[in-house]
PDB file of C-alpha atoms in Angstrom:
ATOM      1  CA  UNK A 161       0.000   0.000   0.000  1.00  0.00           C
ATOM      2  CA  UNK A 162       2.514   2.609   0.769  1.00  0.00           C
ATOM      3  CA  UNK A 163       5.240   1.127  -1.904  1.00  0.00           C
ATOM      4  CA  UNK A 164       5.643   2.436  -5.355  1.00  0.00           C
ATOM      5  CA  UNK A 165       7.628   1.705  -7.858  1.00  0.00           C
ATOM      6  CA  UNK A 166      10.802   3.898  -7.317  1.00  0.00           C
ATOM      7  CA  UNK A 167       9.534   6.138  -4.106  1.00  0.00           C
ATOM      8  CA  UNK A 168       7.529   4.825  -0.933  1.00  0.00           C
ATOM      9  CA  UNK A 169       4.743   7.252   1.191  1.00  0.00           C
ATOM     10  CA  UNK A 170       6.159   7.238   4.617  1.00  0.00           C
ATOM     11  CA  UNK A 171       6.049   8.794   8.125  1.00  0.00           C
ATOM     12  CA  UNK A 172       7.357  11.798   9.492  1.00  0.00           C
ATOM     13  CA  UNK A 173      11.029  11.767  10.819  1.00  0.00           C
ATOM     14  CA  UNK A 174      12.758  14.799  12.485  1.00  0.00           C
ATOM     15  CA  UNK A 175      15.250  15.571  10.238  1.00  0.00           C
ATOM     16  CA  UNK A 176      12.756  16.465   7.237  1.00  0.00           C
ATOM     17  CA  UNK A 177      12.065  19.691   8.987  1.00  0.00           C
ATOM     18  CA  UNK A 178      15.886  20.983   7.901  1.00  0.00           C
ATOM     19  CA  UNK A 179      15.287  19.861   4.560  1.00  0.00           C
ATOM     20  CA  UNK A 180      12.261  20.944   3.704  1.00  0.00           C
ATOM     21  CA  UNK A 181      13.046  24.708   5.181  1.00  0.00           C
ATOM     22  CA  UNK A 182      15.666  25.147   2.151  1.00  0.00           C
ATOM     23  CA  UNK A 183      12.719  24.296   0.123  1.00  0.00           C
ATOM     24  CA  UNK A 184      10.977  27.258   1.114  1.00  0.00           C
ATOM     25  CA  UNK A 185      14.069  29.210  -0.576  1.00  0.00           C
ATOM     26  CA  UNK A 186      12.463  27.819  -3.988  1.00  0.00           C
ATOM     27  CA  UNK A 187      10.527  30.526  -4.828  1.00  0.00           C
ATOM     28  CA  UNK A 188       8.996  28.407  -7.950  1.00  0.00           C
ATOM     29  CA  UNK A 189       8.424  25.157  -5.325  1.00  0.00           C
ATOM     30  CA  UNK A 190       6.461  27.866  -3.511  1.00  0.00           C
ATOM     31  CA  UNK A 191       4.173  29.640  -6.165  1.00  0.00           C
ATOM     32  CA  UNK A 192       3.094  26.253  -7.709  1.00  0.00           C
ATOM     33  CA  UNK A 193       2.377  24.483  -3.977  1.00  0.00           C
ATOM     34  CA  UNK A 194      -0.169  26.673  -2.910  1.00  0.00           C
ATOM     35  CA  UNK A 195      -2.232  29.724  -3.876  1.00  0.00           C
ATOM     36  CA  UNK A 196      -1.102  31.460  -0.183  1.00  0.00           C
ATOM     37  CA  UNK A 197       1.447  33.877  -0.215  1.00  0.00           C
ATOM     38  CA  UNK A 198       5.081  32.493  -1.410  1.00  0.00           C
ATOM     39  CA  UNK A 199       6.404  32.851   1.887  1.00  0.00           C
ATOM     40  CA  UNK A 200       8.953  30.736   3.665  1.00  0.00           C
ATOM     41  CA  UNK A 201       7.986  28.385   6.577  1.00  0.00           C
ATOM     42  CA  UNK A 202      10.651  29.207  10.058  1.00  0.00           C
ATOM     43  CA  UNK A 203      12.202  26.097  10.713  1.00  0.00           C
ATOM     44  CA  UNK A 204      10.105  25.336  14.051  1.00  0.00           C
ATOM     45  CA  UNK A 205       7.241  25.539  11.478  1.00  0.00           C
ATOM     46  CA  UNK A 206       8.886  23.174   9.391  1.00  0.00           C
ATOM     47  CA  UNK A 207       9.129  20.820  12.557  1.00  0.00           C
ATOM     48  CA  UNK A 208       5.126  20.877  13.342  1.00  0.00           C
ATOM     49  CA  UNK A 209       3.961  20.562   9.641  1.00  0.00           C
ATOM     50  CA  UNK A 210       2.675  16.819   9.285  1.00  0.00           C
ATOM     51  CA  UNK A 211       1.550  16.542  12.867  1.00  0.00           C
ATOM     52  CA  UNK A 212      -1.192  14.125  12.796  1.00  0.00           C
ATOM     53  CA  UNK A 213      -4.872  15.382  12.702  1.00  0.00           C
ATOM     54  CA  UNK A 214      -8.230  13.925  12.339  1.00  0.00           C
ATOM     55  CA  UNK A 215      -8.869  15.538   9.188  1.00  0.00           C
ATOM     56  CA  UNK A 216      -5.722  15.384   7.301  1.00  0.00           C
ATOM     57  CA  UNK A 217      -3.702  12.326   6.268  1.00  0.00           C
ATOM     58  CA  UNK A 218       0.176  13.664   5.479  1.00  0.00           C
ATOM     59  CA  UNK A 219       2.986  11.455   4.249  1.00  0.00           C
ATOM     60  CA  UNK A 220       6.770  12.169   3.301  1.00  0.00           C
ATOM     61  CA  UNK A 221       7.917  11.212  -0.242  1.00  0.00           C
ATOM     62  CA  UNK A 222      11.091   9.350   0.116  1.00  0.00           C
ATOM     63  CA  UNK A 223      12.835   7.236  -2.666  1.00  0.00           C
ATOM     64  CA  UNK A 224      12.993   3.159  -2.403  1.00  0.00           C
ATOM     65  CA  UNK A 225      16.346   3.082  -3.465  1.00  0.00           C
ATOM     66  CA  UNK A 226      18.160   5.446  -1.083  1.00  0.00           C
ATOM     67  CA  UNK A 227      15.847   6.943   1.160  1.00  0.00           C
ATOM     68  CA  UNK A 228      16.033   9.832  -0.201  1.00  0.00           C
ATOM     69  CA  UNK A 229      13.222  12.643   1.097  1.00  0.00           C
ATOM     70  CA  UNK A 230      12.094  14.357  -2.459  1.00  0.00           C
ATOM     71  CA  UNK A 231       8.829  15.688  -1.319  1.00  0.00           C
ATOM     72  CA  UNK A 232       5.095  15.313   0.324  1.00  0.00           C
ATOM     73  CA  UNK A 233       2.122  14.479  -0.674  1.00  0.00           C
ATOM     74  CA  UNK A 234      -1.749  14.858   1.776  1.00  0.00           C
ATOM     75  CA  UNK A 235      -4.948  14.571   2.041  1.00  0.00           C
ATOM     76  CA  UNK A 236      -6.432  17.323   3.723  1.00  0.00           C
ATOM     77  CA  UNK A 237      -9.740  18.673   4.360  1.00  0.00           C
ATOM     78  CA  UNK A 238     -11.413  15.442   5.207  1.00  0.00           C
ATOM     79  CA  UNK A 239     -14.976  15.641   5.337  1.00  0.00           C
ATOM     80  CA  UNK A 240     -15.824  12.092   6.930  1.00  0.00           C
ATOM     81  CA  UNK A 241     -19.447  11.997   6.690  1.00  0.00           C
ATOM     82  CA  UNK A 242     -19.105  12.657   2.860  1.00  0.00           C
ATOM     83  CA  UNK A 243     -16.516  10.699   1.765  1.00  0.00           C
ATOM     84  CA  UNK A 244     -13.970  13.234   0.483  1.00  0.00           C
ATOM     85  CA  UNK A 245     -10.944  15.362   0.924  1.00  0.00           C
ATOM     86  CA  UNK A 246      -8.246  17.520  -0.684  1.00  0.00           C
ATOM     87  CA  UNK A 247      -5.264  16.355  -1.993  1.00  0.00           C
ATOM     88  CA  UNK A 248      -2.020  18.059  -2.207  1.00  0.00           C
ATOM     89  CA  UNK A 249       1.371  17.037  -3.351  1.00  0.00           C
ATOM     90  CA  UNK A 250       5.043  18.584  -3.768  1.00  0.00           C
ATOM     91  CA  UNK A 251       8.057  17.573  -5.003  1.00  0.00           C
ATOM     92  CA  UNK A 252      10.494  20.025  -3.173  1.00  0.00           C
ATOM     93  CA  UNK A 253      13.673  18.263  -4.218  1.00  0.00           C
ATOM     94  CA  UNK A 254      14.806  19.925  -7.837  1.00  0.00           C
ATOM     95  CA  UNK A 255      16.641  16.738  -8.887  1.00  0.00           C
ATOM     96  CA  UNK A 256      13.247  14.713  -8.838  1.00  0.00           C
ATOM     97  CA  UNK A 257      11.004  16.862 -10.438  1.00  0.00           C
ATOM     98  CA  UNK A 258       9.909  16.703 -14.293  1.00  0.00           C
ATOM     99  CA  UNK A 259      10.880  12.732 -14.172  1.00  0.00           C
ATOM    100  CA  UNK A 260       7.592  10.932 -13.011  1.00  0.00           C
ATOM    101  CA  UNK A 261       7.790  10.987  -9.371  1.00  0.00           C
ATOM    102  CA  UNK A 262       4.447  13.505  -8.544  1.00  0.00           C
ATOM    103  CA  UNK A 263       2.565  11.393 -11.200  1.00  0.00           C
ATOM    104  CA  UNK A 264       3.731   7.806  -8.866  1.00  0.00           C
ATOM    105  CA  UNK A 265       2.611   9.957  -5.890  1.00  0.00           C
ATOM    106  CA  UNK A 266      -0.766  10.621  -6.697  1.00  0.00           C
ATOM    107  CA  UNK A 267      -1.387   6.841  -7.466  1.00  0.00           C
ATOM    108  CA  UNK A 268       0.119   5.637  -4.697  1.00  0.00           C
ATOM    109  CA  UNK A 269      -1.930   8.109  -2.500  1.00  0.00           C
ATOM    110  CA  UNK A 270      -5.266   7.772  -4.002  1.00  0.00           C
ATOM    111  CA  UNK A 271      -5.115   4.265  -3.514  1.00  0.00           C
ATOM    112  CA  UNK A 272      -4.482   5.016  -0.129  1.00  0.00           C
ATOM    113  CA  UNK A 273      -7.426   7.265  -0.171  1.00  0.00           C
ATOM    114  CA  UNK A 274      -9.975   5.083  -2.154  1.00  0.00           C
ATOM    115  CA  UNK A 275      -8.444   2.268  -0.136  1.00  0.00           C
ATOM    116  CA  UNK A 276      -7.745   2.286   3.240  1.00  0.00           C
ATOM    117  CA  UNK A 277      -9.299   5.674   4.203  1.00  0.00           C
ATOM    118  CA  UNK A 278     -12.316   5.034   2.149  1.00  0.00           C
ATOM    119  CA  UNK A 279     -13.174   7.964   0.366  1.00  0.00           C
ATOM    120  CA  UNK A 280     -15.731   8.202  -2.670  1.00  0.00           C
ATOM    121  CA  UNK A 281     -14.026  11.919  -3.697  1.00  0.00           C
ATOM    122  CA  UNK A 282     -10.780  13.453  -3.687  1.00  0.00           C
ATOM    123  CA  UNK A 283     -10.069  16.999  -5.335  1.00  0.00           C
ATOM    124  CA  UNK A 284      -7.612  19.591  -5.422  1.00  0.00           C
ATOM    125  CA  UNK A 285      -7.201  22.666  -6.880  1.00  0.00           C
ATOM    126  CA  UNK A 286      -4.360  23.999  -8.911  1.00  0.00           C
ATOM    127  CA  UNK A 287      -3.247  27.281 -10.405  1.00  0.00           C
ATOM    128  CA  UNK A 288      -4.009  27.419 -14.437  1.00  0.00           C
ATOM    129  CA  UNK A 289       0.043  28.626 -14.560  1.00  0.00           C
ATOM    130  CA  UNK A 290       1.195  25.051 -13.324  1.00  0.00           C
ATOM    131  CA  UNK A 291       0.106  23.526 -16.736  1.00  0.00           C
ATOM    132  CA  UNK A 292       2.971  20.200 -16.036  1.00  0.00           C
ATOM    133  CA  UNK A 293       0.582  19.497 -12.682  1.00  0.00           C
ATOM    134  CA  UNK A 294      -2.304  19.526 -14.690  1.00  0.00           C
ATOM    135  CA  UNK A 295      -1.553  17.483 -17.087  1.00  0.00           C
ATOM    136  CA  UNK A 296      -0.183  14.594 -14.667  1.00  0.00           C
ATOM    137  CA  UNK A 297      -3.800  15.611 -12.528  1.00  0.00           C
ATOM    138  CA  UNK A 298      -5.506  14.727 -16.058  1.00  0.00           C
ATOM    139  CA  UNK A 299      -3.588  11.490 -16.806  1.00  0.00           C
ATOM    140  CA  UNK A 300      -4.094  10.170 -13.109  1.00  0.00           C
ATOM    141  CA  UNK A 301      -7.896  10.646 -14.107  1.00  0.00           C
ATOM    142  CA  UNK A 302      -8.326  14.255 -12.522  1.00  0.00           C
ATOM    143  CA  UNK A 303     -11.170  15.375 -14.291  1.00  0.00           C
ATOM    144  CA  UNK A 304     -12.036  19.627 -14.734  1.00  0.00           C
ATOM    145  CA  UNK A 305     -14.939  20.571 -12.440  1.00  0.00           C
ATOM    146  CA  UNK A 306     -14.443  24.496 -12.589  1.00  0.00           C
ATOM    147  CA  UNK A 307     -12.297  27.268 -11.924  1.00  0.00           C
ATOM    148  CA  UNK A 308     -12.493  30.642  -9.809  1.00  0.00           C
ATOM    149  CA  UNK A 309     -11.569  33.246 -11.769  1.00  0.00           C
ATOM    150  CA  UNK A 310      -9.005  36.073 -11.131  1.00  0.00           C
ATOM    151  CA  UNK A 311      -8.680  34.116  -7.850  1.00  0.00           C
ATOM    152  CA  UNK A 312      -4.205  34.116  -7.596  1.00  0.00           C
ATOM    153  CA  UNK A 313      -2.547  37.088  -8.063  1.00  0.00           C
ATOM    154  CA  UNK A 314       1.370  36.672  -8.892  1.00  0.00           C
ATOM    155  CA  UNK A 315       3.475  39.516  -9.922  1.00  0.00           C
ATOM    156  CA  UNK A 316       0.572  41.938 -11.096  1.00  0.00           C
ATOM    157  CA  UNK A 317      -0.988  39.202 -13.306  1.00  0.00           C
ATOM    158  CA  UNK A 318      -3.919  37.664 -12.156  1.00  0.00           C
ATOM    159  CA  UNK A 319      -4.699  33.538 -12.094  1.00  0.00           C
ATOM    160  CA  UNK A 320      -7.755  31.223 -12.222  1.00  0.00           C
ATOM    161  CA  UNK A 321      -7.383  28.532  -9.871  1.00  0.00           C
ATOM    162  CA  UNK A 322      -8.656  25.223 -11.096  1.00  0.00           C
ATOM    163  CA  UNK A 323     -10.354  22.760  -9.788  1.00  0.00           C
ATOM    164  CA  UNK A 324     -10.630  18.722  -9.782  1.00  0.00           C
ATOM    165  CA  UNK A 325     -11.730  16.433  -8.819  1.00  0.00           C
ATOM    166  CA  UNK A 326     -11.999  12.080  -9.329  1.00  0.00           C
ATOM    167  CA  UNK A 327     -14.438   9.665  -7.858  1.00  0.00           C
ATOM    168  CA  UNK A 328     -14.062   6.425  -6.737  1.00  0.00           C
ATOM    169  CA  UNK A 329     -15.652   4.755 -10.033  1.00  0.00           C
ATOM    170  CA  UNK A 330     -13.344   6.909 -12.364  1.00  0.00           C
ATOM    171  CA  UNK A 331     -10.560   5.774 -10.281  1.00  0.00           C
ATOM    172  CA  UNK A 332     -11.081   2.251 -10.615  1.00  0.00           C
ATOM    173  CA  UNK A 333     -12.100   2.655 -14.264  1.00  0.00           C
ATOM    174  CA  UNK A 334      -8.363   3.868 -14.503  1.00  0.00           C
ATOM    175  CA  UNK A 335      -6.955   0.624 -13.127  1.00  0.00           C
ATOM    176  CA  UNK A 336      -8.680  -1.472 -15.610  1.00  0.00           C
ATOM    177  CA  UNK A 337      -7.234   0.628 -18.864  1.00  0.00           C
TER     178      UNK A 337
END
């Protein structure tokens, strides 16, 4: 369940928290994680982030082959009575993006969601800038449900933010493709 093919979700260790605060120096890792201002997490920050909660399921990206920690990937924003959440994913380490690893993250954590947390929905949403996410959101089965207009604003020009989302039934339609 929590194997891929090259990277693995796993648990929170201490030593991420170092790591992942020299990601925050990335200012394009920023603008394409979130929508929220492209502002560096302190490093006790850093520490805290992936604390468990009842509504959010947060792993570590690390690779099978060294251990290497290359990024995160959640599920926030459970709703439990309805079945869904949020998902969000980044690959913080430079060397490992644009080579397939977000794309094995997503499957790996929607089985996780369809699976063993039992969810019927997961969405996310996603600037229209970040047009590499998008695609991989697409091919994972992703499909457009709508976008909010005018709703980023980065550098004096003005983003939609998109949104998907994927059921359970598309999900498992994708399996047997």
């Amino acid at each position: 369940m929590f194997y891929g093919e090259r990277i693995k979700l796993a648990a929170v260790r201490e030593e991420d928290a170092e790591l992942m605060f020299k990601w925050g120096e990335d200012a394009k890792y920023l603008r394409n994680v979130d929508t929220d201002l492209a502002l560096p997490y302190t490093l006790k920050q850093m520490e805290s982030e992936g604390s468990p909660s009842s509504n959010e399921i947060y792993f570590r990206l690390r690779t099978l082959a060294d251990d290497v920690l290359i990024g995160f990937v959640a599920i926030h924003g459970i709703e439990w009575n309805n079945r869904c959440g949020q998902l969000a994913v980044g690959i913080g380490n430079t060397d490992y993006r644009g080579k397939g690893f977000g794309a094995e993250a997503i499957r790996l954590i929607l089985r996780y969601a369809f699976y063993e947390l039992n969810l019927n929905r997961v969405g996310l949403d996603v600037i229209e800038y970040n047009t590499q996410a998008i695609r991989t959101y697409e091919k994972a089965g992703f499909q457009l449900e709508g976008r909010v207009r005018s709703a980023v604003l980065r550098d004096g020009n003005s983003y939609d933010r998109i949104m998907m989302g994927i059921l359970y039934s598309e999900w498992i339609s994708t399996l047997q493709e």
